[in-house]
Short mmCIF file of C-alpha atoms in Angstrom, two decimals:
data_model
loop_
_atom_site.label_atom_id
_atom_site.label_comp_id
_atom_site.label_asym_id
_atom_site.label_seq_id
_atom_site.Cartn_x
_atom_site.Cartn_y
_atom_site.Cartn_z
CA UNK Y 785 42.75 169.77 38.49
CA UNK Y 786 41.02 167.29 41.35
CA UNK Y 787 39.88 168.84 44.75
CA UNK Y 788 39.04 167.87 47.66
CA UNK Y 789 37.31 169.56 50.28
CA UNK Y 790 36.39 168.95 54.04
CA UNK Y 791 34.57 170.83 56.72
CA UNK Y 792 37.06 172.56 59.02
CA UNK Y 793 37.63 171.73 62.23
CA UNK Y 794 38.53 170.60 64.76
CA UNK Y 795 34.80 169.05 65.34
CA UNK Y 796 34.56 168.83 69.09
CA UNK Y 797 31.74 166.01 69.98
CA UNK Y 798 31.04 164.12 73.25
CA UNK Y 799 31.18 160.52 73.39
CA UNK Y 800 28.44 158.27 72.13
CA UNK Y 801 27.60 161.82 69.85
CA UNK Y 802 26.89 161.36 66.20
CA UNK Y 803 29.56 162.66 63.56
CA UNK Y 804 29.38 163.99 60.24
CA UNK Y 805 32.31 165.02 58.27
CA UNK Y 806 31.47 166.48 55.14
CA UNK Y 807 33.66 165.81 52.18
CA UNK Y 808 33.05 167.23 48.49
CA UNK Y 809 35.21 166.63 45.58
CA UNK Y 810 36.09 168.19 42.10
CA UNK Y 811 37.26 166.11 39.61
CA UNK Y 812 36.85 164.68 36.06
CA UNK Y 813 35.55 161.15 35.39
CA UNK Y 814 35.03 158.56 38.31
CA UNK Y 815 37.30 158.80 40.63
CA UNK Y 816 38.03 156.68 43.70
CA UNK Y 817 37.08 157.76 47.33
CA UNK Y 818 38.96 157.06 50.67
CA UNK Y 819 38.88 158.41 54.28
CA UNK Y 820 42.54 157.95 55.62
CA UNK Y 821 42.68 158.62 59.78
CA UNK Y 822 46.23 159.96 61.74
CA UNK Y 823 46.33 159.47 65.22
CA UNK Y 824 47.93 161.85 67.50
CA UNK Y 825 51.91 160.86 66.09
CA UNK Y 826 50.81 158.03 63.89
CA UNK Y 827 51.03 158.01 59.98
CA UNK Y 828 47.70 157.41 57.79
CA UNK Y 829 45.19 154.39 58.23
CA UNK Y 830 43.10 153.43 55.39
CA UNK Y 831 39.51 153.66 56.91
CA UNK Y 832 37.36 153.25 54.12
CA UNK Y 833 36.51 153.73 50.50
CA UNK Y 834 34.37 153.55 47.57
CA UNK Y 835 35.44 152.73 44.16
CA UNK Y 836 31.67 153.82 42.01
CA UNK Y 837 28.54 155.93 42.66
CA UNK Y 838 26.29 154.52 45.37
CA UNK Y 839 29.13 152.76 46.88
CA UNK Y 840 29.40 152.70 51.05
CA UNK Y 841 32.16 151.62 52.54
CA UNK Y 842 32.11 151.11 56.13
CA UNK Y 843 34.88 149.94 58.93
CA UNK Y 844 34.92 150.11 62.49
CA UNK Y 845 31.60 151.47 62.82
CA UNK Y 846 32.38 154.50 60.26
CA UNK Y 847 30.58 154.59 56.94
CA UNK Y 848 30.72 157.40 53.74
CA UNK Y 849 28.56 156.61 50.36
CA UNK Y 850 29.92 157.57 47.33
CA UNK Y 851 27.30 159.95 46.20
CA UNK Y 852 28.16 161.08 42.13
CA UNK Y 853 25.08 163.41 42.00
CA UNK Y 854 26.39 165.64 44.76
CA UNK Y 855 30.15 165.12 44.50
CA UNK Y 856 30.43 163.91 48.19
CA UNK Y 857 31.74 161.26 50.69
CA UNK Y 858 30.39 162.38 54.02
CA UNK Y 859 31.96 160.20 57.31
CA UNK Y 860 29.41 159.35 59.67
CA UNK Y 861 29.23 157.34 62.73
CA UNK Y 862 26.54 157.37 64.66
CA UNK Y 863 28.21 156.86 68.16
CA UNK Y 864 31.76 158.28 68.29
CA UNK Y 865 34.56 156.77 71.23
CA UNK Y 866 36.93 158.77 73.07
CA UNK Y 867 39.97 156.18 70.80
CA UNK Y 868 38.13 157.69 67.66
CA UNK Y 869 40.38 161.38 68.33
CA UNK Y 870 42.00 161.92 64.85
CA UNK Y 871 42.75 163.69 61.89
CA UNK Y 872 40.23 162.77 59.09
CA UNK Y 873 41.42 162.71 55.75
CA UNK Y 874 39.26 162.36 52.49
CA UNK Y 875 41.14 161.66 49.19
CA UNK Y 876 40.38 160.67 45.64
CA UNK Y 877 42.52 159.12 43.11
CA UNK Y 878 42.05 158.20 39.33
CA UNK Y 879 42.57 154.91 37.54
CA UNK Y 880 45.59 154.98 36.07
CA UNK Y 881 49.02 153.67 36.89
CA UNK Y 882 50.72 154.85 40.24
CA UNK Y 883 47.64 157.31 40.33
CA UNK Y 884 48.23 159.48 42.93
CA UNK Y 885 46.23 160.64 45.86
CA UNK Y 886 44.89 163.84 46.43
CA UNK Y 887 43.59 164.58 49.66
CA UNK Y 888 41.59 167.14 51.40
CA UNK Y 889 42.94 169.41 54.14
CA UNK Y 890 42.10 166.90 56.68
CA UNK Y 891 39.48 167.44 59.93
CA UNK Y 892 40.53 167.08 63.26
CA UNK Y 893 37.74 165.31 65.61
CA UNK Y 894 38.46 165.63 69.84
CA UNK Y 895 35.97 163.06 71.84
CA UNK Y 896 35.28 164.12 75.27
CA UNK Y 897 33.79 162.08 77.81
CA UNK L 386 49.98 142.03 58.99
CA UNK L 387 52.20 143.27 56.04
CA UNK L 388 52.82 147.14 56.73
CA UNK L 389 54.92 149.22 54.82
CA UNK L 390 57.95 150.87 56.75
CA UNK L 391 60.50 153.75 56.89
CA UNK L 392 63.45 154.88 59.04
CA UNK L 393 64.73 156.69 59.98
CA UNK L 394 61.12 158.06 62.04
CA UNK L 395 63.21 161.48 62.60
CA UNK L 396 66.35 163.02 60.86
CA UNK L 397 67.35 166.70 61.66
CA UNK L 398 69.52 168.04 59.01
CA UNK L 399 71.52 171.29 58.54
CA UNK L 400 70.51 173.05 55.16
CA UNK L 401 72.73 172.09 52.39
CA UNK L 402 73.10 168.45 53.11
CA UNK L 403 71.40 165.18 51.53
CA UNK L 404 69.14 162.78 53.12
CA UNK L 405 67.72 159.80 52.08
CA UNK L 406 65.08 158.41 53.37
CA UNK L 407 64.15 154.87 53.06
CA UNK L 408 60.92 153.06 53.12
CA UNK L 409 60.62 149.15 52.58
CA UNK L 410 57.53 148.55 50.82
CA UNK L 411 54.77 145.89 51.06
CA UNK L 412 56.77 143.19 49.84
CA UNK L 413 54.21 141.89 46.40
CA UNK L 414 53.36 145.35 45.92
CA UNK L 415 54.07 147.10 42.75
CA UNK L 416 53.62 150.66 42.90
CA UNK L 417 55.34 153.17 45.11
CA UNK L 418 54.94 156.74 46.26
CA UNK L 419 55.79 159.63 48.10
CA UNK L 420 54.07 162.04 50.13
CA UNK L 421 54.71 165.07 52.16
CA UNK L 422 53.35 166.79 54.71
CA UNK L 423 54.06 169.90 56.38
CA UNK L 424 53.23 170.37 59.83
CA UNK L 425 49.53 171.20 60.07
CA UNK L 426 48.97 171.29 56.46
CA UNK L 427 47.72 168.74 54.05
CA UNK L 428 49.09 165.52 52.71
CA UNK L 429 50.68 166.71 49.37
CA UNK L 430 51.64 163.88 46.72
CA UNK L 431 55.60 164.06 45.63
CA UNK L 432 55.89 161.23 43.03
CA UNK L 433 54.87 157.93 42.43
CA UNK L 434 57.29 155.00 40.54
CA UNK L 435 56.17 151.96 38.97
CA UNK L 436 58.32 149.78 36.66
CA UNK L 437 61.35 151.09 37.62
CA UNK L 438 60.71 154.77 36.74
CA UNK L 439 58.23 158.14 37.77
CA UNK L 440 55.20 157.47 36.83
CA UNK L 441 54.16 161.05 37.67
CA UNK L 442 55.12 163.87 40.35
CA UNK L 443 54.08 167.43 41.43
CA UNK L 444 56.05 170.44 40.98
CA UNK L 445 57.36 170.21 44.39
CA UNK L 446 59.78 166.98 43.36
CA UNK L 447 62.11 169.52 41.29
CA UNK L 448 66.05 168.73 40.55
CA UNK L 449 66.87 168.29 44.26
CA UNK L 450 64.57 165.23 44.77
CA UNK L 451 64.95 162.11 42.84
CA UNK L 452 63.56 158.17 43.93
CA UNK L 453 65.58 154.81 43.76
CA UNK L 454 64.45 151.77 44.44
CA UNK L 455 68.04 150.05 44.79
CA UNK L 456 67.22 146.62 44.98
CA UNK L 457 64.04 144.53 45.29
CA UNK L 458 63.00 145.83 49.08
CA UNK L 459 63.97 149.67 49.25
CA UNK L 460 62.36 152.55 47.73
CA UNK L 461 64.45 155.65 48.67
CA UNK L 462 63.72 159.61 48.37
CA UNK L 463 67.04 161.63 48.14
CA UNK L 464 66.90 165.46 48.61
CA UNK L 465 70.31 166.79 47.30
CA UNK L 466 70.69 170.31 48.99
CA UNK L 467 67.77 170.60 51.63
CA UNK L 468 66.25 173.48 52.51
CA UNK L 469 64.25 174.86 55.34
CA UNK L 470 61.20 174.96 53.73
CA UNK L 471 61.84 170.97 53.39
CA UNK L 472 60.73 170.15 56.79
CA UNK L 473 57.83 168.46 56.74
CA UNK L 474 56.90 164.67 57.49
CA UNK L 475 57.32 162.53 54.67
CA UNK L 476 55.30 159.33 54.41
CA UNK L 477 55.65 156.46 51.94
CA UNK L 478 52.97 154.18 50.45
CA UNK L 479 52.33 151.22 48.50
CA UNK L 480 49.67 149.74 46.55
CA UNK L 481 49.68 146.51 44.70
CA UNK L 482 47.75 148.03 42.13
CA UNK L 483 47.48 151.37 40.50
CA UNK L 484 45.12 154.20 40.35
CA UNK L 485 41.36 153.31 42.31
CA UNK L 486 42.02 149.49 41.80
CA UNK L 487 44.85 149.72 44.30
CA UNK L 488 44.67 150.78 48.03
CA UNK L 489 47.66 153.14 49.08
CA UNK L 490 49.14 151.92 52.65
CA UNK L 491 51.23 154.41 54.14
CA UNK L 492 54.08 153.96 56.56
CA UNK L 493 54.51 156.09 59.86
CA UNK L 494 56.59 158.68 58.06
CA UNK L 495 59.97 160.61 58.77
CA UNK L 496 59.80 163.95 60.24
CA UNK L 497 62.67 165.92 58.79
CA UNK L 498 64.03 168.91 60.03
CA UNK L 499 66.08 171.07 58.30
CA UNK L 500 68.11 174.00 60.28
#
């Protein structure tokens, strides 16, 4: 069945650092690629995806690339905020209907000043 | 901005009892789901509904679960007898398409607790 997984955490950066999250998946065919983000007592934000190889999506200053050759979706962001303290969460679903989402264990990031 | 939400955000339960928990959707969105997760674990998918019916769930949504969507707005998850091992945060989502072409938006979730 699909798999995700993500680095473990929690990734503990100072602000204005670079990030990398590293995200690798297992699954059959072409699947879709997210990041979701929690906030300390929030539920999950859609931060980005990809829908085909070579893809980037990017918000807020995050990006990931869709990259088929090495199963992966690495976050970056090349200057991290205190506001970006989270729970990262990669996922992949299938085309299909009602496809479902599976996600990755999830990686916490703490920004200090 | 159209967001997708749920109450109640908390519900402590003794084990035994029911709970539903309800979730209004995006309102021209199509395809509904349910997700769990337990505290400090990952997001685990319950079951998703489209059409009126499960379009697919995991072996955790056994006999005790089942989904409703009751009239055009609600989409409700009923545990019959919960147990402790039910306490987790459940989040809904919609999408107003399925599979890659559709985003999932989640709401902020109900944390159940079951004593």
């Amino acid at each position: 069945g699909d798999s995700v997984t993500q680095m473990e955490g929690p990734v503990t950066l100072s602000e204005e650092a670079f990030l990398t999250i590293n995200c690798t998946y297992t699954a059959t065919g072409y699947p879709s690629l997210f990041w979701y983000v929690q906030y300390p007592g929030e539920g999950l934000q859609l931060l980005l995806k990809a829908t085909k190889a070579d893809d980037k999506g990017s918000n807020k200053g995050f990006e990931a690339t869709y990259r088929k050759e090495t199963t992966s979706f690495h976050l970056e962001k090349g200057s991290v905020q205190v506001s970006d303290s989270a729970v990262y969460f990669c996922a992949l679903t299938h085309t299909g209907t009602a496809s479902k989402l599976t996600f990755g264990t999830g990686t916490r990031l703490q920004v200090t000043l | 901005e159209p967001e997708v939400t749920q109450t109640p955000s908390h519900q402590v339960t003794q084990m035994g009892q029911e709970v539903i928990l309800r979730c209004v959707p995006i309102s021209n969105h199509l395809y509904f789901y349910w997700y769990r997760q337990i505290l400090g674990q990952k997001v685990e998918f319950l079951v998703s509904f489209y059409n009126n019916e499960i379009s697919e769930k995991s072996e955790i949504f056994d006999d005790q679960f089942s989904v409703e969507r009751p009239d055009g707005s609600n989409f409700t998850l009923k545990i019959r007898s919960t147990k402790l091992e039910d306490s987790a945060m459940y989040f809904c989502a919609s999408s107003e398409a399925g599979g890659g072409r559709g985003t999932q938006y989640f709401g902020p979730g109900t944390r159940l607790l079951v004593l």
